[in-house]
Coordinates of N, CA and C in Angstrom, one line a residue:
I1 N 102.0 142.8 67.6 CA 101.8 141.8 66.5 C 103.1 141.7 65.6
F2 N 103.5 140.5 65.4 CA 104.7 140.3 64.6 C 104.4 140.2 63.1
N3 N 105.0 141.1 62.3 CA 104.9 141.1 60.9 C 106.0 140.3 60.3
S4 N 105.8 139.1 59.9 CA 106.8 138.3 59.4 C 107.5 138.7 58.1
S5 N 106.6 139.3 57.3 CA 107.2 139.8 56.0 C 108.2 140.9 56.2
E6 N 108.0 141.7 57.2 CA 108.9 142.8 57.5 C 109.8 142.5 58.7
N7 N 109.7 141.4 59.3 CA 110.5 140.9 60.4 C 110.6 141.9 61.5
R8 N 109.4 142.4 61.9 CA 109.3 143.4 63.1 C 108.0 143.2 63.8
F9 N 107.9 143.7 65.0 CA 106.7 143.8 65.8 C 106.1 145.1 65.5
E10 N 104.6 145.2 65.4 CA 104.0 146.3 65.1 C 102.7 146.5 66.0
D11 N 102.4 147.6 66.3 CA 101.1 147.9 67.1 C 100.0 147.5 66.2
E12 N 98.8 147.3 66.9 CA 97.6 147.1 66.2 C 97.1 148.4 65.6
Q13 N 96.4 148.4 64.6 CA 95.8 149.7 64.1 C 95.0 150.3 65.1
P14 N 95.2 151.5 65.5 CA 94.4 152.1 66.6 C 93.1 152.6 66.2
F15 N 92.9 153.1 64.9 CA 91.6 153.5 64.4 C 91.5 153.1 63.0
A16 N 90.3 152.9 62.4 CA 90.1 152.5 61.1 C 90.6 153.5 60.0
S17 N 90.7 154.7 60.4 CA 91.1 155.8 59.4 C 92.6 156.0 59.3
W18 N 93.3 155.4 60.3 CA 94.8 155.5 60.4 C 95.5 154.6 59.3
T19 N 96.5 155.1 58.8 CA 97.3 154.2 57.8 C 98.7 154.0 58.3
Q20 N 99.3 153.0 57.9 CA 100.6 152.5 58.3 C 101.7 152.9 57.3
D21 N 102.8 153.5 57.8 CA 103.8 153.9 56.9 C 104.8 152.8 56.7
S22 N 105.9 153.0 56.0 CA 106.8 151.9 55.7 C 107.6 151.5 56.8
T23 N 107.7 152.2 58.0 CA 108.4 151.8 59.2 C 107.5 151.1 60.1
G24 N 106.2 151.0 59.8 CA 105.2 150.2 60.6 C 104.5 151.1 61.6
Q25 N 104.8 152.4 61.6 CA 104.1 153.3 62.5 C 102.7 153.6 62.0
W26 N 101.8 153.8 62.8 CA 100.4 154.2 62.5 C 100.3 155.7 62.5
N27 N 99.6 156.3 61.4 CA 99.5 157.8 61.3 C 98.0 158.1 61.0
A28 N 97.6 159.1 61.9 CA 96.3 159.7 61.7 C 96.2 160.3 60.3
P29 N 94.9 160.5 59.8 CA 94.8 161.2 58.5 C 95.0 162.7 58.6
V30 N 95.0 163.2 59.8 CA 95.3 164.6 60.2 C 96.4 164.7 61.1
T31 N 97.4 165.5 60.8 CA 98.7 165.6 61.6 C 98.3 166.1 62.9
K32 N 98.7 165.4 64.0 CA 98.5 165.9 65.4 C 99.2 167.2 65.6
P33 N 98.5 168.1 66.3 CA 99.2 169.4 66.6 C 100.4 169.1 67.5
T34 N 101.4 170.0 67.3 CA 102.7 169.8 68.1 C 102.4 170.3 69.6
E35 N 103.3 170.1 70.5 CA 103.2 170.5 71.8 C 103.0 171.9 71.9
D36 N 103.8 172.7 71.1 CA 103.7 174.2 71.1 C 102.3 174.7 70.7
Q37 N 101.8 174.0 69.7 CA 100.4 174.3 69.1 C 99.4 174.0 70.1
S38 N 99.6 173.0 71.1 CA 98.7 172.5 72.1 C 99.0 172.9 73.5
S39 N 99.9 173.9 73.7 CA 100.4 174.2 75.0 C 99.1 174.8 75.9
E40 N 98.1 175.4 75.3 CA 97.0 175.9 76.1 C 95.9 174.8 76.2
M41 N 96.0 173.6 75.7 CA 95.0 172.6 75.5 C 95.3 171.4 76.5
Y42 N 94.3 170.6 76.8 CA 94.5 169.5 77.8 C 93.8 168.3 77.1
G43 N 94.5 167.2 77.2 CA 93.9 165.9 76.8 C 93.5 165.9 75.2
V44 N 94.6 166.2 74.5 CA 94.5 166.0 73.1 C 94.2 164.6 72.7
Q45 N 93.1 164.3 72.0 CA 92.7 162.9 71.7 C 92.2 162.8 70.3
W46 N 92.4 161.7 69.6 CA 91.8 161.4 68.3 C 90.3 161.2 68.5
N47 N 89.4 161.8 67.6 CA 88.1 161.5 67.5 C 87.8 160.9 66.2
E48 N 87.6 159.6 66.2 CA 87.4 158.8 65.0 C 86.2 159.1 64.2
E49 N 85.1 159.4 65.0 CA 83.8 159.8 64.3 C 83.9 161.0 63.5
N50 N 84.7 161.9 63.8 CA 84.9 163.3 63.0 C 86.2 163.3 62.4
T51 N 87.1 162.3 62.5 CA 88.4 162.3 62.0 C 89.2 163.6 62.2
R52 N 89.2 164.0 63.5 CA 90.1 165.1 63.9 C 90.5 165.0 65.3
W53 N 91.4 165.9 65.7 CA 91.9 166.0 67.1 C 91.0 166.8 67.9
H54 N 90.7 166.4 69.1 CA 89.8 167.2 70.0 C 90.6 167.4 71.4
A55 N 90.2 168.4 72.0 CA 90.9 168.8 73.4 C 90.0 169.9 74.1
L56 N 90.3 169.9 75.4 CA 89.7 171.0 76.2 C 90.8 172.1 76.4
K57 N 90.4 173.3 76.8 CA 91.4 174.3 77.2 C 91.8 174.0 78.6
Q58 N 93.2 174.1 78.8 CA 93.7 173.9 80.2 C 92.9 174.6 81.2
S59 N 92.5 175.9 81.0 CA 91.7 176.8 81.9 C 90.3 176.3 82.2
D60 N 89.8 175.2 81.4 CA 88.5 174.7 81.7 C 88.5 173.4 82.4
V61 N 89.7 172.8 82.7 CA 89.8 171.5 83.2 C 89.1 171.4 84.6
D62 N 89.4 172.3 85.5 CA 88.8 172.2 86.8 C 87.2 172.3 86.7
A63 N 86.7 173.2 85.8 CA 85.3 173.4 85.7 C 84.7 172.0 85.2
A64 N 85.4 171.4 84.3 CA 84.9 170.1 83.7 C 84.9 169.0 84.8
N65 N 86.0 169.0 85.6 CA 86.0 168.1 86.7 C 85.0 168.3 87.8
D66 N 84.6 169.6 87.9 CA 83.4 169.8 88.7 C 82.0 169.5 88.2
G67 N 81.9 169.1 86.9 CA 80.7 168.7 86.4 C 80.2 169.8 85.4
D68 N 80.8 171.0 85.4 CA 80.3 172.0 84.5 C 80.5 171.7 83.1
V69 N 79.6 172.2 82.2 CA 79.8 172.1 80.8 C 80.8 173.0 80.3
V70 N 81.7 172.5 79.6 CA 82.8 173.3 79.0 C 82.9 173.1 77.5
S71 N 83.5 173.9 76.8 CA 83.6 173.8 75.3 C 84.7 172.8 75.0
T72 N 84.5 172.0 74.0 CA 85.6 171.2 73.4 C 86.0 171.9 72.1
Y73 N 87.2 171.7 71.8 CA 87.9 172.3 70.6 C 88.4 171.2 69.6
Y74 N 88.5 171.6 68.4 CA 89.1 170.6 67.4 C 90.2 171.4 66.7
W75 N 91.2 170.6 66.3 CA 92.4 171.1 65.6 C 92.1 171.3 64.1
N76 N 92.3 172.5 63.5 CA 92.1 172.8 62.2 C 93.4 172.9 61.5
N77 N 93.9 171.9 60.8 CA 95.2 172.0 60.1 C 95.3 173.1 59.2
S78 N 94.3 173.4 58.4 CA 94.4 174.5 57.4 C 94.7 175.8 58.0
T79 N 94.2 176.1 59.2 CA 94.5 177.4 59.8 C 95.4 177.3 61.0
S80 N 95.9 176.1 61.3 CA 96.8 175.8 62.4 C 96.3 176.5 63.7
S81 N 95.0 176.1 63.9 CA 94.4 176.7 65.1 C 93.4 175.8 65.7
W82 N 93.0 176.0 67.0 CA 92.0 175.2 67.6 C 90.7 176.1 67.5
V83 N 89.6 175.3 67.2 CA 88.4 175.9 66.8 C 87.3 175.3 67.8
E84 N 86.6 176.2 68.4 CA 85.5 175.7 69.3 C 84.4 175.0 68.6
I85 N 84.0 173.8 69.2 CA 82.9 173.0 68.6 C 81.6 173.6 69.1
T86 N 80.8 174.1 68.2 CA 79.6 174.7 68.6 C 78.3 173.9 68.2
E87 N 78.5 172.7 67.7 CA 77.5 171.8 67.2 C 76.7 171.3 68.4

């Protein structure tokens, strides 16, 4: 999308909770974990319903692909750790 007032192209807002900074980049309300923080995780994705980052453990991917039920985790910025979703 072209923003004529800023004279630049910008992506559409990916999720309703995300805000745009002065450079036109969209940012989640919770900082995405770094690659180092996610090294044991697979498929880190934004979950808009809960406004947090979700992922599976790398070690559970094959089981999930086989149809087994595996745990999903969310990123807790306060503790800088992945927490199992038990709900």
